[in-house]
Amino acid sequence: MEELRGPDPSWIGGHRLLGRLGAGGMGVVYLGRTGDGALAAVKVILPEHVEDADFRVRFRREAEAARRVDSPWAVRVTGSGTEDERPWLATEFVPGPALSETIARCGPLPARSVRVLGRLLARALASVHAAGLVHRDVKPGNVLLGADGPRLIDFGVARVADATALTATDLVVGTPGFLAPEQATEGAAAVGPAGDVFSLGCLLAYAATGRPPFGSGAVDALLYRTVHEAPDLDGIDDPELRELLGALLDKEPAGRPTAAGVDQRIAEDAPNGSIDWLPEDVVRLIADRSAAALALPGVDATVAVGPAVPAPVPGRRRLLLLAGAGVVAAAGAGVFGVREWLRDDAGGSGAAGTDAHTWTIGVQADLSGPGSADGRAQERGVRLAVDRFNSRADKPFELRVEALDDRGDTTAAVRVAERFTRDRDVLAVIGPTHDPATTAVLETYDEAMLPLITVSSLQLAYPARSQKSFFQAAPADAALAFPIINRLVLRPDVERLGVLVDRAGGQSAYQVGSLLNRIVGQKTTGTSYPRVVPAGTRDLTPVVADMLAHRSDAFFHAGDAAGAARTARALATASFAGPRMAMHTAMRTRFLKDAGGAAESWEFVAPFAGASAPAVKDFAAAHRKKYGSDPERWAAEAYDAAGLALAALTALARGKQPPTRAALVAKIAASAYHGISRDYAFDADHRLKGQAAHLHGVRDGAFRYLGPAPVKGV
């Protein structure tokens, strides 16, 4: 928790404010104490949203919805001022960890604990449904474990069951992996109480196994498995719990019990105020968080000051760092958990703290994990863009770069995102490096409305977002199918494209291979012959022989570098001389090493430019001068992403005050930017328009840049 700042009020709605719990794009969350000493989390809406009539309607509706829920197992709204000059909403303060954090720290819960948890949360949901509401986002992060039992939180997405949604009817509402099949297929229009029960089943399966029952990964894969595949309940040996989860996870809404029915099916119970049904290490974690709340020191009041009065310099005294994911704070009309990892001033943007002209561009990247080469290349690209900007004699302000390492780990990625969003000097972030980290942080960045621009997260679909601060500044893997077909199929010497999908390449390889197979038949006069091999298949010779026997006269390999090399060797052994191409994910040194001479003439359609591309020449020279080497993949694209953000920032900057993050998002969305790797413009979903990609090939044993990938014809 941070100290109050000069402009912060000391009182609001009868609450004495003790400190800041967090801040986002919608408001600031304070820890407050009422006249009778009760602690509360108080969300105060930012001034820029106060005049937004639609926002006030939504805020009022959600506050009223949350008030109607009456259960000891759901966080209570303790007060609100939806019509006040600065709208606010207060909830009870629960200093306990989120279920997601608990499972990550302590491991899966025993069967009895899961059943008790299920019964208490079913009672909370029964109260939600009795109030005529649907929660719509029951997941481990929305359950807090307090000293007297669990709490269901976050009614910010709850809605009246028969009301017209404020979102599009085909929007997938909820968290993929924890939502019902009907939500996945029919969107918001299908949301009902039965969907909450299915989500409860997913949550309990997660609590019992430590993993989501429909896996993880790309959103479309999660939704597909939710609709079509059985849940993964391996490791759950308790027959009663397996039977319960089977009922909750029935694919048909009518086949599931009601929330009240779930309560009646479970025999175990816990008296109010008891958590002895939880394992000892979990009880200890909860106790530590509760003790931290009781140890709060006194805080001197502050008074709001006008813009003409200088703000006081913050003292060095710091408030106790309160518990992480379990500290409850109001968000919109709902509540969210403020995580444990709060920013230390020493790690913030020091220059900007003393010089209002210095603002920060953040880089969130894998700098030490499996994707560190790509992450480091992006960091260098951003630093070169900022160096170039700062070297301008007419620059309107000074910039700095702050790069934070998420190691490619989703938990670390969320912590990095939280750090960036809390630092008001950070105006835009470039990253993350790859799909899982990007998916994990979208909610955090969107809530703060902090522009997030990725150049290397290329999946086709991401979780539904209520706000859109995220920009995919590269063609998705699926979009690359079109220039691939242009290069391989639309030529006189090819009639049939052999598509070899190696599952070692993950979901993106499967998507690209499937899309290629479909488009060839739909958009060209040619045909295709697909084969899918399991991850780890070592001998591809029989597969390649079969594809050749079916008259494949061009080849595409969708997978990783090792599989592409095995395919290249098999084709070389068969003396195949036709066109050969692999996904850009295989364009690694390992491919050249493992394939040897068989790599010659293979090609790749990639979303990144080569260091020898003519438009990248000056950038590559600057990179060599500063870093002593040619730029790696994604460096030029990160340079462009930073340039795009800087152009928008420069257009909006007025004096010493930076533009709001929301204004910067809108400006980027409306921009048309000419970069060194491609031209940038975004559609309504903030995806890059067009199929702008690059063609590379192996020539004389090395990767060579061949020019822009062909886009005409399909």
Coordinates of N, CA and C in Angstrom, one line a residue, residues 54-135:
D54 N -22.8 7.5 -20.1 CA -22.9 6.0 -20.2 C -22.1 5.3 -19.0
F55 N -21.0 5.9 -18.7 CA -20.2 5.3 -17.6 C -21.0 5.4 -16.3
R56 N -21.6 6.5 -16.0 CA -22.4 6.7 -14.8 C -23.5 5.6 -14.8
V57 N -24.2 5.4 -15.9 CA -25.3 4.5 -15.9 C -24.8 3.1 -15.6
R58 N -23.6 2.7 -16.2 CA -23.1 1.4 -16.0 C -22.6 1.3 -14.5
F59 N -22.0 2.3 -14.0 CA -21.5 2.3 -12.6 C -22.7 2.1 -11.6
R60 N -23.8 2.9 -11.9 CA -25.0 2.8 -11.0 C -25.6 1.4 -11.1
R61 N -25.7 0.9 -12.3 CA -26.3 -0.4 -12.5 C -25.6 -1.5 -11.7
E62 N -24.2 -1.5 -11.9 CA -23.5 -2.5 -11.3 C -23.4 -2.4 -9.8
A63 N -23.4 -1.1 -9.3 CA -23.5 -0.9 -7.8 C -24.8 -1.5 -7.2
E64 N -25.9 -1.2 -7.9 CA -27.2 -1.7 -7.5 C -27.2 -3.2 -7.5
A65 N -26.6 -3.8 -8.5 CA -26.6 -5.3 -8.6 C -25.8 -5.9 -7.5
A66 N -24.7 -5.3 -7.2 CA -23.9 -5.9 -6.1 C -24.5 -5.7 -4.8
R67 N -25.3 -4.7 -4.6 CA -26.0 -4.5 -3.3 C -27.1 -5.5 -3.0
R68 N -27.6 -6.1 -4.1 CA -28.7 -7.1 -3.9 C -28.3 -8.4 -3.5
V69 N -27.0 -8.7 -3.5 CA -26.5 -10.0 -3.1 C -26.3 -10.0 -1.6
D70 N -27.0 -11.0 -1.0 CA -27.0 -11.1 0.5 C -26.5 -12.5 0.9
S71 N -25.2 -12.6 1.2 CA -24.7 -13.9 1.5 C -23.4 -13.7 2.4
P72 N -23.2 -14.5 3.4 CA -21.9 -14.4 4.1 C -20.7 -14.8 3.3
W73 N -21.0 -15.4 2.2 CA -19.9 -15.9 1.3 C -19.7 -15.1 0.1
A74 N -20.3 -13.9 0.0 CA -20.1 -13.0 -1.1 C -19.7 -11.6 -0.4
V75 N -18.7 -11.0 -1.0 CA -18.3 -9.7 -0.4 C -19.4 -8.7 -0.5
R76 N -19.6 -8.0 0.6 CA -20.7 -7.1 0.7 C -20.3 -5.7 0.3
V77 N -21.2 -5.0 -0.4 CA -21.1 -3.6 -0.6 C -21.5 -2.9 0.6
T78 N -20.6 -2.0 1.2 CA -21.0 -1.3 2.4 C -21.4 0.1 2.2
G79 N -21.2 0.6 1.0 CA -21.7 2.0 0.8 C -21.4 2.4 -0.6
S80 N -22.1 3.5 -1.1 CA -21.8 4.0 -2.4 C -22.3 5.4 -2.5
G81 N -21.7 6.1 -3.5 CA -22.2 7.4 -3.8 C -22.2 7.6 -5.3
T82 N -23.1 6.9 -6.0 CA -23.1 6.9 -7.4 C -23.5 8.2 -8.1
E83 N -24.2 9.0 -7.3 CA -24.6 10.3 -7.8 C -23.7 11.5 -7.3
D84 N -22.7 11.2 -6.5 CA -21.9 12.2 -6.0 C -21.0 12.8 -7.1
E85 N -20.4 14.0 -6.8 CA -19.6 14.7 -7.8 C -18.5 13.7 -8.2
R86 N -17.9 13.0 -7.2 CA -16.9 12.0 -7.5 C -17.5 10.7 -7.1
P87 N -18.1 9.9 -8.0 CA -18.7 8.7 -7.7 C -17.8 7.7 -6.9
W88 N -18.3 7.0 -6.0 CA -17.5 6.0 -5.2 C -18.3 4.8 -4.8
L89 N -17.6 3.8 -4.5 CA -18.3 2.6 -4.0 C -17.3 1.9 -3.0
A90 N -17.9 1.4 -1.9 CA -17.1 0.8 -0.8 C -17.5 -0.6 -0.6
T91 N -16.6 -1.5 -0.4 CA -16.9 -2.9 -0.1 C -16.1 -3.3 1.2
E92 N -16.6 -4.4 1.8 CA -15.8 -4.9 3.0 C -14.4 -5.2 2.6
F93 N -13.5 -5.1 3.5 CA -12.1 -5.4 3.3 C -11.8 -6.8 3.8
V94 N -11.3 -7.6 2.9 CA -11.0 -9.0 3.2 C -9.5 -9.3 3.0
P95 N -8.7 -9.3 4.0 CA -7.3 -9.5 3.8 C -6.9 -11.0 3.8
G96 N -7.3 -11.6 2.7 CA -7.0 -13.0 2.5 C -6.5 -13.2 1.1
P97 N -5.8 -14.3 0.8 CA -5.3 -14.6 -0.5 C -6.4 -15.1 -1.5
A98 N -6.3 -14.8 -2.7 CA -7.2 -15.4 -3.7 C -7.0 -16.9 -3.8
L99 N -8.0 -17.6 -4.2 CA -7.8 -19.1 -4.4 C -6.7 -19.4 -5.4
S100 N -6.6 -18.6 -6.4 CA -5.6 -18.8 -7.5 C -4.2 -18.7 -6.8
E101 N -4.0 -17.7 -6.0 CA -2.7 -17.6 -5.3 C -2.5 -18.8 -4.4
T102 N -3.5 -19.1 -3.6 CA -3.4 -20.2 -2.7 C -3.0 -21.5 -3.3
I103 N -3.6 -21.9 -4.4 CA -3.3 -23.1 -5.1 C -1.8 -23.0 -5.6
A104 N -1.5 -21.9 -6.2 CA -0.1 -21.7 -6.7 C 0.9 -21.9 -5.6
R105 N 0.6 -21.4 -4.4 CA 1.6 -21.4 -3.3 C 1.6 -22.7 -2.5
C106 N 0.4 -23.3 -2.3 CA 0.2 -24.4 -1.4 C -0.1 -25.7 -2.1
G107 N -0.4 -25.7 -3.4 CA -0.8 -26.9 -4.1 C -2.3 -27.2 -4.0
P108 N -2.8 -28.2 -4.7 CA -4.2 -28.6 -4.7 C -4.7 -28.9 -3.3
L109 N -6.0 -28.7 -3.1 CA -6.7 -28.9 -1.9 C -7.1 -30.4 -1.8
P110 N -7.2 -30.9 -0.6 CA -7.8 -32.3 -0.4 C -9.2 -32.3 -0.8
A111 N -9.8 -33.5 -1.0 CA -11.2 -33.6 -1.5 C -12.2 -33.0 -0.5
R112 N -12.0 -33.2 0.8 CA -12.9 -32.7 1.8 C -12.9 -31.1 1.7
S113 N -11.8 -30.5 1.6 CA -11.7 -29.1 1.5 C -12.4 -28.6 0.3
V114 N -12.2 -29.3 -0.8 CA -12.9 -28.9 -2.1 C -14.4 -29.0 -1.9
R115 N -14.9 -30.0 -1.3 CA -16.3 -30.1 -1.1 C -16.9 -29.0 -0.2
V116 N -16.2 -28.7 0.9 CA -16.7 -27.6 1.7 C -16.6 -26.3 1.0
L117 N -15.5 -26.0 0.3 CA -15.4 -24.8 -0.5 C -16.6 -24.7 -1.5
G118 N -16.9 -25.9 -2.2 CA -18.0 -25.9 -3.2 C -19.3 -25.6 -2.5
R119 N -19.5 -26.1 -1.3 CA -20.8 -25.9 -0.7 C -21.0 -24.4 -0.4
L120 N -20.0 -23.8 0.2 CA -20.1 -22.4 0.6 C -20.2 -21.4 -0.6
L121 N -19.4 -21.7 -1.7 CA -19.5 -20.9 -2.9 C -20.9 -21.1 -3.6
A122 N -21.4 -22.4 -3.5 CA -22.7 -22.6 -4.1 C -23.8 -21.7 -3.4
R123 N -23.6 -21.6 -2.1 CA -24.6 -20.7 -1.3 C -24.4 -19.3 -1.8
A124 N -23.2 -18.9 -2.0 CA -23.0 -17.5 -2.5 C -23.7 -17.3 -3.9
L125 N -23.5 -18.3 -4.8 CA -24.1 -18.2 -6.1 C -25.7 -18.3 -6.0
A126 N -26.2 -19.1 -5.1 CA -27.6 -19.2 -4.9 C -28.2 -17.8 -4.5
S127 N -27.4 -17.1 -3.7 CA -27.8 -15.7 -3.3 C -27.8 -14.8 -4.5
V128 N -26.7 -14.9 -5.3 CA -26.6 -14.1 -6.5 C -27.8 -14.4 -7.4
H129 N -28.2 -15.7 -7.6 CA -29.3 -16.0 -8.5 C -30.6 -15.6 -8.0
A130 N -30.8 -15.7 -6.6 CA -32.0 -15.3 -6.0 C -32.3 -13.9 -6.1
A131 N -31.2 -13.1 -6.3 CA -31.3 -11.6 -6.5 C -31.6 -11.3 -7.9
G132 N -31.8 -12.3 -8.8 CA -32.1 -12.1 -10.2 C -30.9 -11.7 -11.0
L133 N -29.7 -12.1 -10.5 CA -28.4 -11.8 -11.2 C -27.7 -13.0 -11.7
V134 N -26.8 -12.8 -12.6 CA -25.8 -13.8 -13.0 C -24.4 -13.3 -12.9
H135 N -23.5 -14.0 -12.2 CA -22.2 -13.5 -11.9 C -21.4 -13.4 -13.2

